[in-house]
Amino acid sequence: MTVPDLNLGLWLLVVDWLVRIAALVWIPNRTTPGAARSWLLLVFFLPLAGLPLYLLLGHPWLSRERIARQRLASQLIREEQAPLAEQRWIPAPGGADTEMVPLVERLGDFMATHGNQVELVDDYDGALRRLVADIDGARERVHLLYYLMFDDAVGDTVAAALVRATARGVQCRLLLDAVGARRGLRRYRTPLSAAGVQVQDMLPGGLRWRRSGRMDLRNHRKVAVIDNRAGWIGSQNLADAGFIPGFPNRELVARVQGPVVGHPEGVFASDWFIETGERLDVAPTFPVHDADIATQLLPSGPAYPFANARDAVNALIHLARHRLVLVTPYFVPDDATLSALRIAALSGVQVQLILSRSNNQRLSAWAQASCYGELLAAGVRIALYRPHFLHAKHLSVDDDIALVGSINLDIRSFALNAEIGMLCYGREVVARMRAIEAGYLADADHLDAATWARRPAWQRSRDGIARLADPLL
């Protein structure tokens, strides 16, 4: 080895260790301890690749402009609710809802309202038919906010309904995630815009990513608002159930009427403002419905100062006293959520976790399997639904509180995605959700703690390694 070769090797060694030391100083101050451990492990093994990856994907940063616009939108939402004291629902003292209502309002800005109707719909094709029927009945405006819109028969049907509505003089706006709805944007943006529909992509990449934020941040919400008559909130996208071959989806959405319709309208207006800078005039009167169900909307995402979805879900877990059922397709939670589930089960709460046996994200499936052992040992019941890819996202607490929306029980939903959930307070919606959950459980495989513990060592090692990537899942 020549002297120049020796000097080069020494310099590479110095750079290698400088990168490691810089990562050790920088990363723990910018992210959670669990995520920091995973990133530091990657940097220490592959320093020249790991640190650039962290700088791109390690911290869920948004542009200052987006954060400022979210702050302004939150302020306007709170101010516009102030005169609507007659719509505010105040729970009776002593129940879990007395703790959840103020928490959710402080996190996500929306007060709880009474006088709502909530209909849970778990018929995939039927929900889409009814959404199109609502669009065809629109008289003033249609606002659609979706993570995914495919260029398939469902996309064609929804696009045609928007064109018909626009031809009647209805103001139609379509807000789609730039990545999730890439195929829909490519197919429908031009013809819809030519017909008079306002089409806007969210969190665009490419050369515009610096004006958005971290490149893998996504708007994962699924919301539709038609006039002041009806709103849709849930897990279902604008796509055929089998848009991923081999994994036909089963979903759950809520069709709502009453004052709560103004809340998803406010979320749509906030997202439209954040993307375009245009402030929409969306403060009409939303009539009280005879059903009189109390509801409260919870938006979440990296533009908010706190992890709204994670904090609300963990609060619900801790408030459960008898039975807790959680349904999600992706279960890669942080340590706080795992601890909350374990404590609930050990405290005597019947904790039922319902997941999908099929999974279109293999790494996520391995990572979530690594959590099963400790949960089963604590008494958590785990069921794997067989017939479809169970893409529904909801939970129920005792007989009193239900949550339905787009929130997965994983770190991506908790920290990286813009999500939406709706809390329903009262027995009527929870009873309907219990019936849906019973249907899942009847068609599921139920894991046994002793059998699960006998899995081959290579599977346990594979799952544990996959879990180290949880900050990216």
CSV table of C-alpha atoms in Angstrom, one decimal:
chain,number,residue,atom,x,y,z
A,1,MET,CA,0.0,0.0,0.0
A,2,THR,CA,1.4,3.4,-1.0
A,3,VAL,CA,1.4,6.5,1.3
A,4,PRO,CA,-1.4,8.2,-0.7
A,5,ASP,CA,-3.5,5.0,-0.3
A,6,LEU,CA,-2.9,5.1,3.4
A,7,ASN,CA,-3.9,8.8,3.6
A,8,LEU,CA,-7.1,8.1,1.7
A,9,GLY,CA,-8.0,5.2,3.9
A,10,LEU,CA,-7.3,7.4,7.0
A,11,TRP,CA,-9.5,10.2,5.6
A,12,LEU,CA,-12.3,7.8,4.9
A,13,LEU,CA,-12.1,6.4,8.4
A,14,VAL,CA,-12.2,9.9,9.8
A,15,VAL,CA,-15.2,10.9,7.7
A,16,ASP,CA,-16.9,7.6,8.6
A,17,TRP,CA,-16.6,8.3,12.3
A,18,LEU,CA,-17.5,12.0,11.9
A,19,VAL,CA,-20.8,11.0,10.3
A,20,ARG,CA,-21.5,8.6,13.2
A,21,ILE,CA,-20.8,11.2,15.8
A,22,ALA,CA,-22.8,13.8,14.0
A,23,ALA,CA,-25.8,11.4,13.8
A,24,LEU,CA,-25.5,10.7,17.5
A,25,VAL,CA,-25.6,14.4,18.3
A,26,TRP,CA,-28.3,15.4,15.7
A,27,ILE,CA,-30.8,12.6,15.4
A,28,PRO,CA,-32.0,12.1,19.1
A,29,ASN,CA,-32.8,15.8,19.2
A,30,ARG,CA,-35.0,15.7,16.1
A,31,THR,CA,-37.1,12.6,16.6
A,32,THR,CA,-38.6,10.2,19.2
A,33,PRO,CA,-36.3,7.8,21.1
A,34,GLY,CA,-37.7,4.7,19.4
A,35,ALA,CA,-37.3,6.2,15.9
A,36,ALA,CA,-33.9,7.6,16.8
A,37,ARG,CA,-32.7,4.1,17.8
A,38,SER,CA,-33.7,2.7,14.4
A,39,TRP,CA,-32.0,5.5,12.5
A,40,LEU,CA,-28.9,5.4,14.5
A,41,LEU,CA,-28.6,1.7,13.9
A,42,LEU,CA,-28.8,2.3,10.2
A,43,VAL,CA,-26.3,5.1,10.3
A,44,PHE,CA,-23.8,3.1,12.4
A,45,PHE,CA,-24.0,0.2,9.9
A,46,LEU,CA,-24.1,2.3,6.7
A,47,PRO,CA,-23.0,5.9,7.7
A,48,LEU,CA,-22.6,7.3,4.2
A,49,ALA,CA,-26.0,6.1,3.1
A,50,GLY,CA,-27.9,6.3,6.5
A,51,LEU,CA,-27.4,10.0,7.2
A,52,PRO,CA,-28.6,11.2,3.8
A,53,LEU,CA,-31.6,9.0,4.2
A,54,TYR,CA,-32.3,10.4,7.6
A,55,LEU,CA,-32.1,13.9,6.3
A,56,LEU,CA,-34.6,13.1,3.6
A,57,LEU,CA,-37.0,10.8,5.5
A,58,GLY,CA,-36.1,11.0,9.2
A,59,HIS,CA,-38.0,14.0,10.5
A,60,PRO,CA,-41.6,14.8,9.5
A,61,TRP,CA,-41.0,18.4,8.6
A,62,LEU,CA,-43.4,20.6,6.8
A,63,SER,CA,-42.7,24.0,5.2
A,64,ARG,CA,-43.2,27.0,7.4
A,65,GLU,CA,-45.9,28.2,5.0
A,66,ARG,CA,-48.0,25.1,5.5
A,67,ILE,CA,-47.7,25.2,9.3
A,68,ALA,CA,-48.6,28.8,9.4
A,69,ARG,CA,-51.7,28.2,7.2
A,70,GLN,CA,-52.8,25.3,9.4
A,71,ARG,CA,-52.4,27.5,12.4
A,72,LEU,CA,-54.6,30.2,10.8
A,73,ALA,CA,-57.2,27.6,9.7
A,74,SER,CA,-57.4,26.2,13.3
A,75,GLN,CA,-57.9,29.7,14.6
A,76,LEU,CA,-60.7,30.4,12.1
A,77,ILE,CA,-62.4,27.1,12.8
A,78,ARG,CA,-62.5,27.9,16.5
A,79,GLU,CA,-63.7,31.4,15.9
A,80,GLU,CA,-66.5,30.3,13.6
A,81,GLN,CA,-67.8,27.7,16.2
A,82,ALA,CA,-67.9,30.3,19.0
A,83,PRO,CA,-71.4,31.7,18.1
A,84,LEU,CA,-72.8,28.1,17.7
A,85,ALA,CA,-73.3,27.4,21.4
A,86,GLU,CA,-76.7,25.8,20.8
A,87,GLN,CA,-75.0,23.1,18.7
A,88,ARG,CA,-72.4,22.2,21.4
A,89,TRP,CA,-72.9,18.9,23.2
A,90,ILE,CA,-71.8,18.7,26.8
A,91,PRO,CA,-71.5,15.2,28.2
A,92,ALA,CA,-73.0,14.3,31.6
A,93,PRO,CA,-70.4,14.1,34.4
A,94,GLY,CA,-68.7,10.9,35.2
A,95,GLY,CA,-68.3,9.1,31.9
A,96,ALA,CA,-65.2,8.6,29.7
A,97,ASP,CA,-66.7,11.2,27.2
A,98,THR,CA,-66.2,13.9,29.8
A,99,GLU,CA,-62.5,13.5,29.4
A,100,MET,CA,-62.4,12.8,25.7
A,101,VAL,CA,-64.5,15.8,24.5
A,102,PRO,CA,-62.2,18.6,25.8
A,103,LEU,CA,-59.1,16.6,24.8
A,104,VAL,CA,-60.3,16.1,21.2
A,105,GLU,CA,-61.3,19.8,21.0
A,106,ARG,CA,-58.0,21.0,22.2
A,107,LEU,CA,-56.1,18.7,19.8
A,108,GLY,CA,-58.2,19.1,16.6
A,109,ASP,CA,-60.2,22.3,17.1
A,110,PHE,CA,-63.7,20.9,16.7
A,111,MET,CA,-66.3,20.9,19.5
A,112,ALA,CA,-68.7,18.1,20.1
A,113,THR,CA,-72.1,18.7,18.5
A,114,HIS,CA,-75.5,17.1,19.1
A,115,GLY,CA,-78.4,16.7,16.6
A,116,ASN,CA,-76.6,14.4,14.2
A,117,GLN,CA,-77.5,11.2,12.3
A,118,VAL,CA,-74.7,8.7,11.8
A,119,GLU,CA,-75.1,5.7,9.5
A,120,LEU,CA,-72.4,3.1,9.4
A,121,VAL,CA,-72.1,1.5,5.9
A,122,ASP,CA,-69.9,-1.6,5.4
A,123,ASP,CA,-71.2,-2.5,1.9
A,124,TYR,CA,-68.3,-1.4,-0.4
A,125,ASP,CA,-70.3,-1.1,-3.7
A,126,GLY,CA,-73.4,0.2,-1.9
A,127,ALA,CA,-71.4,3.0,-0.2
A,128,LEU,CA,-70.1,4.1,-3.6
A,129,ARG,CA,-73.6,4.0,-5.2
A,130,ARG,CA,-75.0,6.1,-2.4
A,131,LEU,CA,-72.1,8.6,-2.6
A,132,VAL,CA,-72.7,9.0,-6.4
A,133,ALA,CA,-76.5,9.4,-5.7
A,134,ASP,CA,-75.6,12.2,-3.2
A,135,ILE,CA,-73.5,13.9,-5.8
A,136,ASP,CA,-76.3,13.6,-8.3
A,137,GLY,CA,-78.7,15.2,-5.8
A,138,ALA,CA,-76.3,18.1,-5.0
A,139,ARG,CA,-77.7,21.6,-5.6
A,140,GLU,CA,-74.9,24.0,-4.4
A,141,ARG,CA,-71.5,22.3,-4.0
A,142,VAL,CA,-69.6,19.0,-3.9
A,143,HIS,CA,-66.3,18.7,-2.0
A,144,LEU,CA,-64.3,15.5,-2.3
A,145,LEU,CA,-61.0,15.0,-0.4
A,146,TYR,CA,-59.4,11.6,-1.0
A,147,TYR,CA,-56.1,9.9,-0.7
A,148,LEU,CA,-56.6,7.6,-3.6
A,149,MET,CA,-58.6,7.8,-6.8
A,150,PHE,CA,-58.0,5.1,-9.4
A,151,ASP,CA,-58.5,5.2,-13.2
A,152,ASP,CA,-61.0,2.4,-13.1
A,153,ALA,CA,-64.8,1.9,-13.3
A,154,VAL,CA,-65.3,3.6,-9.9
A,155,GLY,CA,-63.1,6.6,-10.9
A,156,ASP,CA,-65.0,6.9,-14.2
A,157,THR,CA,-68.4,6.8,-12.3
A,158,VAL,CA,-67.4,9.5,-9.8
A,159,ALA,CA,-65.8,11.7,-12.5
A,160,ALA,CA,-69.0,11.4,-14.6
A,161,ALA,CA,-71.1,12.4,-11.6
A,162,LEU,CA,-68.9,15.5,-11.0
A,163,VAL,CA,-69.3,16.5,-14.6
A,164,ARG,CA,-73.1,16.1,-14.4
A,165,ALA,CA,-73.2,18.2,-11.2
A,166,THR,CA,-71.1,20.9,-12.7
A,167,ALA,CA,-73.4,21.1,-15.7
A,168,ARG,CA,-76.3,21.8,-13.3
A,169,GLY,CA,-74.4,24.7,-11.9
A,170,VAL,CA,-73.1,22.9,-8.8
A,171,GLN,CA,-69.6,24.1,-7.5
A,172,CYS,CA,-67.4,21.0,-7.5
A,173,ARG,CA,-64.0,20.7,-6.1
A,174,LEU,CA,-61.8,17.6,-6.0
A,175,LEU,CA,-58.8,17.5,-3.7
A,176,LEU,CA,-56.5,14.4,-4.2
A,177,ASP,CA,-53.2,13.3,-2.7
A,178,ALA,CA,-50.5,13.7,-5.4
A,179,VAL,CA,-49.0,10.3,-4.8
A,180,GLY,CA,-51.9,8.1,-3.7
A,181,ALA,CA,-54.2,9.4,-6.5
A,182,ARG,CA,-51.5,9.7,-9.2
A,183,ARG,CA,-53.3,7.5,-11.6
A,184,GLY,CA,-56.6,9.3,-11.1
A,185,LEU,CA,-55.0,12.7,-11.5
A,186,ARG,CA,-53.3,11.7,-14.7
A,187,ARG,CA,-56.6,10.4,-16.2
A,188,TYR,CA,-59.2,12.9,-14.9
A,189,ARG,CA,-57.5,16.2,-14.2
A,190,THR,CA,-57.7,17.6,-17.7
A,191,PRO,CA,-61.3,16.5,-18.7
A,192,LEU,CA,-62.7,17.5,-15.2
A,193,SER,CA,-61.0,20.8,-15.3
A,194,ALA,CA,-62.4,21.4,-18.9
A,195,ALA,CA,-65.9,20.6,-17.5
A,196,GLY,CA,-65.5,23.2,-14.8
A,197,VAL,CA,-64.5,21.0,-11.8
A,198,GLN,CA,-61.7,22.5,-9.7
A,199,VAL,CA,-59.0,19.8,-9.3
A,200,GLN,CA,-56.1,20.2,-6.9
A,201,ASP,CA,-53.3,17.8,-5.9
A,202,MET,CA,-52.0,17.7,-2.3
A,203,LEU,CA,-48.4,17.5,-1.2
A,204,PRO,CA,-46.9,17.4,-4.7
A,205,GLY,CA,-43.4,16.0,-5.1
A,206,GLY,CA,-40.8,16.6,-7.8
A,207,LEU,CA,-39.4,20.1,-7.9
A,208,ARG,CA,-42.2,21.4,-5.6
A,209,TRP,CA,-41.4,19.2,-2.7
A,210,ARG,CA,-39.5,21.8,-0.7
A,211,ARG,CA,-42.7,23.9,-0.7
A,212,SER,CA,-44.5,21.0,0.8
A,213,GLY,CA,-42.4,19.1,3.2
A,214,ARG,CA,-40.8,15.7,3.7
A,215,MET,CA,-41.3,13.8,0.5
A,216,ASP,CA,-43.2,10.8,2.0
A,217,LEU,CA,-45.7,12.8,4.0
A,218,ARG,CA,-49.2,12.1,2.6
A,219,ASN,CA,-52.8,13.3,3.0
A,220,HIS,CA,-54.5,10.0,3.8
A,221,ARG,CA,-58.0,11.5,4.5
A,222,LYS,CA,-61.2,10.3,2.8
A,223,VAL,CA,-64.0,12.9,3.1
A,224,ALA,CA,-67.0,13.9,1.0
A,225,VAL,CA,-69.3,16.8,1.7
A,226,ILE,CA,-72.5,17.4,-0.4
A,227,ASP,CA,-74.2,20.8,0.2
A,228,ASN,CA,-75.1,21.1,3.8
A,229,ARG,CA,-77.0,17.8,3.6
A,230,ALA,CA,-74.6,14.9,4.0
A,231,GLY,CA,-71.0,14.1,4.7
A,232,TRP,CA,-68.9,10.9,4.3
A,233,ILE,CA,-66.0,9.9,6.5
A,234,GLY,CA,-64.2,6.6,6.6
A,235,SER,CA,-61.6,4.3,5.1
A,236,GLN,CA,-62.9,3.8,1.6
A,237,ASN,CA,-61.1,5.3,-1.4
A,238,LEU,CA,-62.4,6.1,-4.9
A,239,ALA,CA,-61.5,2.8,-6.4
A,240,ASP,CA,-62.8,-0.6,-7.2
A,241,ALA,CA,-62.6,-3.0,-4.2
A,242,GLY,CA,-60.0,-5.1,-6.0
A,243,PHE,CA,-57.8,-2.3,-7.1
A,244,ILE,CA,-54.8,-4.2,-5.6
A,245,PRO,CA,-54.9,-7.7,-7.3
A,246,GLY,CA,-55.5,-10.5,-4.8
A,247,PHE,CA,-56.6,-8.2,-2.0
A,248,PRO,CA,-60.2,-7.1,-2.4
A,249,ASN,CA,-60.9,-4.5,0.3
A,250,ARG,CA,-63.6,-4.5,3.0
A,251,GLU,CA,-64.2,-1.0,4.4
A,252,LEU,CA,-66.3,1.0,6.8
A,253,VAL,CA,-67.6,4.5,6.2
A,254,ALA,CA,-70.0,6.8,8.0
A,255,ARG,CA,-72.7,8.9,6.3
A,256,VAL,CA,-73.5,11.8,8.5
A,257,GLN,CA,-76.2,14.5,8.6
A,258,GLY,CA,-76.7,17.4,11.0
A,259,PRO,CA,-74.3,20.0,12.4
A,260,VAL,CA,-71.4,17.6,12.1
A,261,VAL,CA,-71.4,18.0,8.3
A,262,GLY,CA,-69.9,21.4,8.9
A,263,HIS,CA,-66.8,19.8,10.4
A,264,PRO,CA,-65.5,17.8,7.4
A,265,GLU,CA,-66.4,20.9,5.4
A,266,GLY,CA,-64.0,22.8,7.6
A,267,VAL,CA,-61.3,20.2,7.1
A,268,PHE,CA,-61.8,20.3,3.4
A,269,ALA,CA,-61.6,24.1,3.4
A,270,SER,CA,-58.4,24.0,5.6
A,271,ASP,CA,-56.7,21.5,3.2
A,272,TRP,CA,-57.8,23.6,0.2
A,273,PHE,CA,-56.4,26.7,1.8
A,274,ILE,CA,-53.1,25.0,2.8
A,275,GLU,CA,-52.6,23.8,-0.8
A,276,THR,CA,-53.8,26.9,-2.7
A,277,GLY,CA,-53.9,29.9,-0.4
A,278,GLU,CA,-57.6,30.3,-1.3
A,279,ARG,CA,-60.0,30.8,1.5
A,280,LEU,CA,-63.4,29.2,0.8
A,281,ASP,CA,-66.7,30.6,2.1
A,282,VAL,CA,-68.1,27.4,3.7
A,283,ALA,CA,-70.1,28.5,6.8
A,284,PRO,CA,-73.7,27.7,5.9
A,285,THR,CA,-76.4,26.6,8.3
A,286,PHE,CA,-76.3,22.9,9.1
A,287,PRO,CA,-79.7,21.8,10.4
A,288,VAL,CA,-80.1,19.7,13.5
A,289,HIS,CA,-81.3,16.1,12.8
A,290,ASP,CA,-83.9,14.2,14.8
A,291,ALA,CA,-81.6,11.3,15.5
A,292,ASP,CA,-79.6,13.5,17.9
A,293,ILE,CA,-76.3,11.6,18.0
A,294,ALA,CA,-73.4,13.4,19.6
A,295,THR,CA,-70.3,13.5,17.4
A,296,GLN,CA,-66.9,15.2,17.3
A,297,LEU,CA,-64.3,15.3,14.5
A,298,LEU,CA,-60.6,14.8,15.0
A,299,PRO,CA,-58.2,15.8,12.2
A,300,SER,CA,-54.5,15.0,12.7
A,301,GLY,CA,-51.3,15.3,10.9
A,302,PRO,CA,-47.8,16.8,11.0
A,303,ALA,CA,-49.1,20.4,10.6
A,304,TYR,CA,-50.6,20.2,14.1
A,305,PRO,CA,-48.4,20.8,17.2
A,306,PHE,CA,-49.3,17.4,18.7
A,307,ALA,CA,-49.7,13.9,17.4
A,308,ASN,CA,-53.6,14.1,17.6
A,309,ALA,CA,-54.4,10.6,16.4
A,310,ARG,CA,-51.9,8.9,18.7
A,311,ASP,CA,-52.9,10.9,21.7
A,312,ALA,CA,-56.7,10.4,21.2
A,313,VAL,CA,-56.3,6.7,20.5
A,314,ASN,CA,-54.1,6.2,23.6
A,315,ALA,CA,-56.6,8.2,25.7
A,316,LEU,CA,-59.5,5.9,24.5
A,317,ILE,CA,-57.5,2.8,25.4
A,318,HIS,CA,-56.8,4.1,28.9
A,319,LEU,CA,-60.4,5.1,29.4
A,320,ALA,CA,-61.8,1.7,28.6
A,321,ARG,CA,-63.3,-0.1,31.6
A,322,HIS,CA,-64.9,-3.3,30.2
A,323,ARG,CA,-64.3,-3.9,26.5
A,324,LEU,CA,-62.1,-2.4,23.8
A,325,VAL,CA,-62.2,-3.5,20.1
A,326,LEU,CA,-59.7,-2.1,17.6
A,327,VAL,CA,-59.8,-2.7,13.9
A,328,THR,CA,-57.0,-1.8,11.6
A,329,PRO,CA,-55.2,-3.1,8.5
A,330,TYR,CA,-51.8,-1.9,9.6
A,331,PHE,CA,-50.7,-2.4,13.2
A,332,VAL,CA,-47.2,-1.1,13.8
A,333,PRO,CA,-47.8,1.1,16.9
A,334,ASP,CA,-45.3,3.0,19.0
A,335,ASP,CA,-44.2,2.0,22.5
A,336,ALA,CA,-46.8,4.2,24.1
A,337,THR,CA,-49.7,2.5,22.3
A,338,LEU,CA,-48.4,-1.0,22.9
A,339,SER,CA,-48.0,-0.2,26.6
A,340,ALA,CA,-51.5,1.2,26.8
A,341,LEU,CA,-53.0,-2.0,25.2
A,342,ARG,CA,-51.0,-4.2,27.5
A,343,ILE,CA,-52.0,-2.2,30.6
A,344,ALA,CA,-55.7,-2.3,29.6
A,345,ALA,CA,-55.6,-6.1,29.2
A,346,LEU,CA,-53.7,-6.7,32.4
A,347,SER,CA,-56.3,-4.4,34.2
A,348,GLY,CA,-59.1,-6.7,33.2
A,349,VAL,CA,-60.4,-5.0,30.1
A,350,GLN,CA,-61.4,-7.4,27.4
A,351,VAL,CA,-59.1,-6.1,24.6
A,352,GLN,CA,-59.9,-7.4,21.1
A,353,LEU,CA,-57.6,-6.6,18.2
A,354,ILE,CA,-59.0,-7.4,14.7
A,355,LEU,CA,-56.5,-7.4,11.8
A,356,SER,CA,-56.4,-8.7,8.3
A,357,ARG,CA,-54.9,-12.0,7.5
A,358,SER,CA,-54.0,-10.8,4.0
A,359,ASN,CA,-51.8,-7.8,3.8
A,360,ASN,CA,-50.5,-5.8,0.8
A,361,GLN,CA,-47.5,-4.5,2.7
A,362,ARG,CA,-45.2,-7.5,3.5
A,363,LEU,CA,-42.7,-5.6,5.6
A,364,SER,CA,-45.6,-4.1,7.7
A,365,ALA,CA,-47.1,-7.6,8.1
A,366,TRP,CA,-43.8,-8.9,9.5
A,367,ALA,CA,-43.3,-5.9,11.8
A,368,GLN,CA,-46.8,-6.1,13.2
A,369,ALA,CA,-46.3,-9.9,13.8
A,370,SER,CA,-43.4,-9.0,16.1
A,371,CYS,CA,-45.9,-7.3,18.5
A,372,TYR,CA,-48.3,-10.2,18.9
A,373,GLY,CA,-46.3,-12.2,21.4
A,374,GLU,CA,-46.2,-9.6,24.2
A,375,LEU,CA,-49.9,-8.6,23.6
A,376,LEU,CA,-51.1,-12.2,23.7
A,377,ALA,CA,-49.1,-12.8,26.8
A,378,ALA,CA,-50.9,-9.9,28.5
A,379,GLY,CA,-54.3,-11.2,27.5
A,380,VAL,CA,-55.0,-9.2,24.4
A,381,ARG,CA,-57.1,-11.2,21.9
A,382,ILE,CA,-55.9,-11.1,18.3
A,383,ALA,CA,-58.1,-12.2,15.4
A,384,LEU,CA,-57.0,-12.3,11.7
A,385,TYR,CA,-59.9,-11.7,9.3
A,386,ARG,CA,-59.8,-14.0,6.3
A,387,PRO,CA,-62.3,-13.3,3.5
A,388,HIS,CA,-60.9,-9.9,2.3
A,389,PHE,CA,-58.2,-7.4,3.0
A,390,LEU,CA,-59.8,-5.7,6.0
A,391,HIS,CA,-58.9,-2.1,5.3
A,392,ALA,CA,-61.5,-0.6,7.7
A,393,LYS,CA,-60.2,1.5,10.6
A,394,HIS,CA,-62.3,1.9,13.7
A,395,LEU,CA,-62.5,1.2,17.4
A,396,SER,CA,-65.2,1.0,20.1
A,397,VAL,CA,-64.8,1.6,23.8
A,398,ASP,CA,-67.2,-0.1,26.2
A,399,ASP,CA,-70.8,0.7,25.1
A,400,ASP,CA,-70.3,4.5,24.8
A,401,ILE,CA,-67.7,5.7,22.3
A,402,ALA,CA,-66.9,4.7,18.7
A,403,LEU,CA,-64.2,6.1,16.4
A,404,VAL,CA,-64.3,5.7,12.7
A,405,GLY,CA,-62.1,7.2,10.0
A,406,SER,CA,-58.9,6.9,8.1
A,407,ILE,CA,-56.5,6.4,11.1
A,408,ASN,CA,-54.4,3.2,11.1
A,409,LEU,CA,-52.7,2.1,14.3
A,410,ASP,CA,-49.2,2.6,13.0
A,411,ILE,CA,-46.5,5.3,13.3
A,412,ARG,CA,-47.2,6.5,9.8
A,413,SER,CA,-50.8,7.4,10.7
A,414,PHE,CA,-49.8,8.8,14.0
A,415,ALA,CA,-46.9,11.0,12.9
A,416,LEU,CA,-46.6,11.3,9.1
A,417,ASN,CA,-50.1,11.3,7.4
A,418,ALA,CA,-52.8,13.8,7.5
A,419,GLU,CA,-55.7,11.7,8.9
A,420,ILE,CA,-59.3,12.2,10.0
A,421,GLY,CA,-61.5,10.4,12.6
A,422,MET,CA,-65.0,10.9,13.9
A,423,LEU,CA,-65.9,10.1,17.5
A,424,CYS,CA,-69.5,9.1,18.2
A,425,TYR,CA,-70.7,9.3,21.8
A,426,GLY,CA,-73.6,7.1,22.7
A,427,ARG,CA,-74.9,3.5,22.6
A,428,GLU,CA,-76.7,3.5,19.2
A,429,VAL,CA,-73.6,3.8,17.0
A,430,VAL,CA,-71.5,1.6,19.2
A,431,ALA,CA,-74.2,-1.1,19.0
A,432,ARG,CA,-74.1,-1.0,15.2
A,433,MET,CA,-70.3,-1.1,15.3
A,434,ARG,CA,-70.4,-4.1,17.7
A,435,ALA,CA,-72.5,-6.0,15.1
A,436,ILE,CA,-70.0,-5.3,12.4
A,437,GLU,CA,-67.1,-6.4,14.6
A,438,ALA,CA,-69.0,-9.6,15.4
A,439,GLY,CA,-69.2,-10.3,11.7
A,440,TYR,CA,-65.4,-9.9,11.4
A,441,LEU,CA,-64.8,-12.2,14.3
A,442,ALA,CA,-67.0,-14.9,12.9
A,443,ASP,CA,-64.8,-15.1,9.8
A,444,ALA,CA,-61.4,-14.8,11.5
A,445,ASP,CA,-58.6,-17.0,12.8
A,446,HIS,CA,-58.0,-16.4,16.5
A,447,LEU,CA,-54.4,-16.6,17.6
A,448,ASP,CA,-53.4,-18.7,20.6
A,449,ALA,CA,-50.5,-17.5,22.8
A,450,ALA,CA,-48.9,-20.9,23.3
A,451,THR,CA,-49.1,-21.8,19.6
A,452,TRP,CA,-47.7,-18.4,18.6
A,453,ALA,CA,-44.8,-18.8,21.0
A,454,ARG,CA,-43.7,-22.0,19.1
A,455,ARG,CA,-43.1,-20.2,15.8
A,456,PRO,CA,-39.8,-21.0,14.2
A,457,ALA,CA,-36.8,-18.9,15.4
A,458,TRP,CA,-36.2,-17.6,11.9
A,459,GLN,CA,-39.7,-16.1,11.7
A,460,ARG,CA,-39.3,-14.4,15.1
A,461,SER,CA,-35.9,-13.0,13.9
A,462,ARG,CA,-37.4,-11.8,10.6
A,463,ASP,CA,-40.3,-10.0,12.3
A,464,GLY,CA,-38.1,-8.4,14.9
A,465,ILE,CA,-35.7,-7.0,12.2
A,466,ALA,CA,-38.7,-5.7,10.2
A,467,ARG,CA,-39.9,-3.9,13.3
A,468,LEU,CA,-36.7,-1.9,13.4
A,469,ALA,CA,-38.0,-0.1,10.3
A,470,ASP,CA,-41.1,1.1,12.0
A,471,PRO,CA,-40.2,4.8,11.6
A,472,LEU,CA,-40.7,4.3,7.8
A,473,LEU,CA,-43.8,2.0,8.0
